[in-house]
Each structure stands twice: as structure tokens, then as C-alpha cells.
Amino acid sequence: MTMTVTPTASKPQTGRVADDPDPEVPARAQRRRYSAAYKQRILTEYESLDRAGKGALLRREGLYTSLISAWREQRDQGALQALGKPAGRPAADARDRELARLRRENERLCGQLDKARTVIEVQGKLSALLDQLATGSSDDQSSGGEPR
């Protein structure tokens, strides 16, 4: 049995990935966004083509049939307004933001008030206890009791 050593096996392996990232791969993929006019134009063109033409259009534009289906549903539900509507949650109204801020501040202040009330209650009990100890020890000394 013979054993051969290849030059790559003799190189030390650090177990790390190369320091330079691949320049062909973007750092973070970005979502594509389509305008309502673009969606309408593609839908019109797509529906006028035969099967082979539809495939060519999708490859040329880099689209999938699922997008075409979703755009059709949007068009059927609300025509051009639905096609132009951005996806996601609508922007918050300034009044709603202010109301949310005031509610958070109110909760914070109520918490501080509860803490302050607890501190005042504990201080009152401590003061009463110290008064009892002070009064009790002065009574013991005035009556001539033995020191403890």
C-alpha cells in the first residue's frame, strides 16, 4: 500500500471563510417594488400573449406566475388603486403617535406614583416603630428598670 501526500493537504487549514466576501453577492437582498403602471402594463401584455410568449415575457422581466396571479387579484379587487397600494401596515397618523406616547408616559408616571406611595407607607411604619422604641426605652429608664 502506498500513500501519497498532496500539496493541499500539507497547507494549514484555519477553518475560516475567506476574508473577502464574494463581490457578486449583495450584502443584503432588497425587495423589488413595482409601480401600478408597470403592473398594469405587464398584465395587459401578459394576457395578450400565447403560452410561449408568456414564458418569454416572465423570463425577460424576471417575474413569476405567482406575481401575475397576485396582480390580477389586486386588479379585480380595486383596479388601479389596489395595484398602487403599498404592501404592509399603513403609516401611523401623527395624532395616534402622540396618543400612544402619552399613554406610555401615563403608565410610567403611574408606576412611579405607586413606588412613591409604597415608600411613604414604609417610612410611616418605620417612624411609628422608632417612636415606639424611643418611648419604650425612655419609660424603662425612668422606672428604674435594669438595663438589658
Tab-separated table of C-alpha atoms in Angstrom:
chain	number	residue	atom	x	y	z
A	1	MET	CA	0.000	0.000	0.000
A	2	THR	CA	1.361	3.389	-0.994
A	3	MET	CA	0.405	6.715	0.442
A	4	THR	CA	0.762	9.994	-1.363
A	5	VAL	CA	0.597	13.435	0.093
A	6	THR	CA	-0.990	16.141	-1.993
A	7	PRO	CA	0.226	19.744	-1.758
A	8	THR	CA	-3.176	20.939	-0.496
A	9	ALA	CA	-3.109	18.527	2.420
A	10	SER	CA	0.143	19.981	3.678
A	11	LYS	CA	-1.266	23.533	3.878
A	12	PRO	CA	-2.541	24.559	7.320
A	13	GLN	CA	-6.294	24.998	7.453
A	14	THR	CA	-7.621	27.729	9.676
A	15	GLY	CA	-11.272	26.748	9.390
A	16	ARG	CA	-12.198	30.322	8.465
A	17	VAL	CA	-14.003	31.565	5.417
A	18	ALA	CA	-12.064	33.855	3.123
A	19	ASP	CA	-11.748	37.394	4.445
A	20	ASP	CA	-13.007	38.983	1.247
A	21	PRO	CA	-16.699	38.405	0.556
A	22	ASP	CA	-17.789	37.373	-2.914
A	23	PRO	CA	-18.233	40.614	-4.918
A	24	GLU	CA	-21.036	39.050	-6.961
A	25	VAL	CA	-23.327	38.547	-3.982
A	26	PRO	CA	-25.015	41.631	-2.497
A	27	ALA	CA	-24.680	42.108	1.254
A	28	ARG	CA	-28.452	42.034	1.708
A	29	ALA	CA	-31.103	41.314	-0.875
A	30	GLN	CA	-33.583	44.099	-1.470
A	31	ARG	CA	-37.235	43.574	-2.195
A	32	ARG	CA	-38.350	44.628	-5.609
A	33	ARG	CA	-41.191	47.130	-5.799
A	34	TYR	CA	-43.382	47.644	-8.793
A	35	SER	CA	-45.397	50.714	-9.681
A	36	ALA	CA	-49.080	50.430	-10.508
A	37	ALA	CA	-48.421	51.472	-14.098
A	38	TYR	CA	-45.760	48.761	-14.507
A	39	LYS	CA	-48.089	46.109	-13.094
A	40	GLN	CA	-50.882	47.197	-15.411
A	41	ARG	CA	-48.592	47.205	-18.451
A	42	ILE	CA	-47.236	43.724	-17.691
A	43	LEU	CA	-50.734	42.320	-17.063
A	44	THR	CA	-52.020	43.740	-20.336
A	45	GLU	CA	-49.042	42.399	-22.272
A	46	TYR	CA	-49.143	39.010	-20.499
A	47	GLU	CA	-52.816	38.443	-21.238
A	48	SER	CA	-52.384	39.243	-24.922
A	49	LEU	CA	-49.626	36.632	-25.465
A	50	ASP	CA	-49.730	32.901	-26.180
A	51	ARG	CA	-48.129	30.320	-23.847
A	52	ALA	CA	-44.615	30.614	-25.281
A	53	GLY	CA	-44.818	34.405	-25.316
A	54	LYS	CA	-45.938	34.470	-21.687
A	55	GLY	CA	-42.910	32.434	-20.652
A	56	ALA	CA	-40.605	34.722	-22.619
A	57	LEU	CA	-42.150	37.807	-21.004
A	58	LEU	CA	-41.712	36.353	-17.498
A	59	ARG	CA	-38.064	35.466	-18.170
A	60	ARG	CA	-37.349	38.859	-19.728
A	61	GLU	CA	-38.854	40.754	-16.781
A	62	GLY	CA	-37.603	38.328	-14.109
A	63	LEU	CA	-41.115	37.647	-12.797
A	64	TYR	CA	-43.008	34.584	-11.598
A	65	THR	CA	-46.532	33.443	-12.425
A	66	SER	CA	-47.481	33.855	-8.757
A	67	LEU	CA	-46.858	37.614	-9.089
A	68	ILE	CA	-49.091	37.751	-12.145
A	69	SER	CA	-51.836	35.930	-10.203
A	70	ALA	CA	-51.498	38.287	-7.237
A	71	TRP	CA	-51.576	41.334	-9.507
A	72	ARG	CA	-54.727	40.013	-11.201
A	73	GLU	CA	-56.422	39.656	-7.824
A	74	GLN	CA	-55.389	43.180	-6.884
A	75	ARG	CA	-56.724	44.482	-10.183
A	76	ASP	CA	-60.001	42.645	-9.771
A	77	GLN	CA	-60.481	43.886	-6.209
A	78	GLY	CA	-59.731	47.509	-6.701
A	79	ALA	CA	-58.425	48.263	-10.177
A	80	LEU	CA	-55.589	50.789	-10.296
A	81	GLN	CA	-55.927	51.905	-6.648
A	82	ALA	CA	-55.266	48.369	-5.358
A	83	LEU	CA	-52.331	47.999	-7.730
A	84	GLY	CA	-50.743	51.201	-6.411
A	85	LYS	CA	-51.389	50.473	-2.753
A	86	PRO	CA	-48.126	49.756	-0.904
A	87	ALA	CA	-47.897	46.468	0.925
A	88	GLY	CA	-47.688	46.380	4.681
A	89	ARG	CA	-49.112	48.367	7.524
A	90	PRO	CA	-50.371	51.882	6.774
A	91	ALA	CA	-48.375	54.778	8.173
A	92	ALA	CA	-49.430	55.896	11.632
A	93	ASP	CA	-51.263	59.185	11.997
A	94	ALA	CA	-49.470	61.914	13.982
A	95	ARG	CA	-52.408	62.070	16.392
A	96	ASP	CA	-52.218	58.304	17.009
A	97	ARG	CA	-48.470	58.517	17.653
A	98	GLU	CA	-48.985	61.330	20.160
A	99	LEU	CA	-51.768	59.382	21.881
A	100	ALA	CA	-49.540	56.291	22.158
A	101	ARG	CA	-46.676	58.408	23.555
A	102	LEU	CA	-48.968	59.974	26.173
A	103	ARG	CA	-50.309	56.560	27.203
A	104	ARG	CA	-46.765	55.224	27.661
A	105	GLU	CA	-45.851	58.293	29.712
A	106	ASN	CA	-49.010	57.899	31.813
A	107	GLU	CA	-48.129	54.250	32.567
A	108	ARG	CA	-44.588	55.259	33.536
A	109	LEU	CA	-45.826	58.014	35.851
A	110	CYS	CA	-48.431	55.722	37.459
A	111	GLY	CA	-45.638	53.251	38.210
A	112	GLN	CA	-43.542	55.992	39.800
A	113	LEU	CA	-46.545	57.133	41.858
A	114	ASP	CA	-47.131	53.599	43.151
A	115	LYS	CA	-43.463	53.350	44.170
A	116	ALA	CA	-43.630	56.724	45.936
A	117	ARG	CA	-46.781	55.668	47.838
A	118	THR	CA	-45.077	52.442	48.932
A	119	VAL	CA	-42.011	54.377	50.134
A	120	ILE	CA	-44.202	56.822	52.089
A	121	GLU	CA	-46.101	53.931	53.692
A	122	VAL	CA	-42.869	52.175	54.707
A	123	GLN	CA	-41.435	55.437	56.073
A	124	GLY	CA	-44.580	55.982	58.161
A	125	LYS	CA	-44.366	52.463	59.610
A	126	LEU	CA	-40.652	52.896	60.312
A	127	SER	CA	-41.285	56.228	62.034
A	128	ALA	CA	-44.015	54.693	64.203
A	129	LEU	CA	-41.729	51.788	65.121
A	130	LEU	CA	-38.869	54.127	66.028
A	131	ASP	CA	-41.255	56.220	68.152
A	132	GLN	CA	-42.369	53.077	69.986
A	133	LEU	CA	-38.786	52.036	70.624
A	134	ALA	CA	-37.808	55.521	71.766
A	135	THR	CA	-40.861	55.850	74.028
A	136	GLY	CA	-40.483	52.317	75.401
A	137	SER	CA	-36.790	52.749	76.218
A	138	SER	CA	-37.344	56.091	77.980
A	139	ASP	CA	-40.123	54.517	80.082
A	140	ASP	CA	-37.808	51.647	81.062
A	141	GLN	CA	-35.030	54.007	82.174
A	142	SER	CA	-37.351	56.330	84.132
A	143	SER	CA	-38.956	53.466	86.032
A	144	GLY	CA	-35.589	52.317	87.243
A	145	GLY	CA	-35.586	49.033	85.443
A	146	GLU	CA	-32.455	47.053	84.982
A	147	PRO	CA	-30.507	47.608	81.778
A	148	ARG	CA	-30.623	44.760	79.395
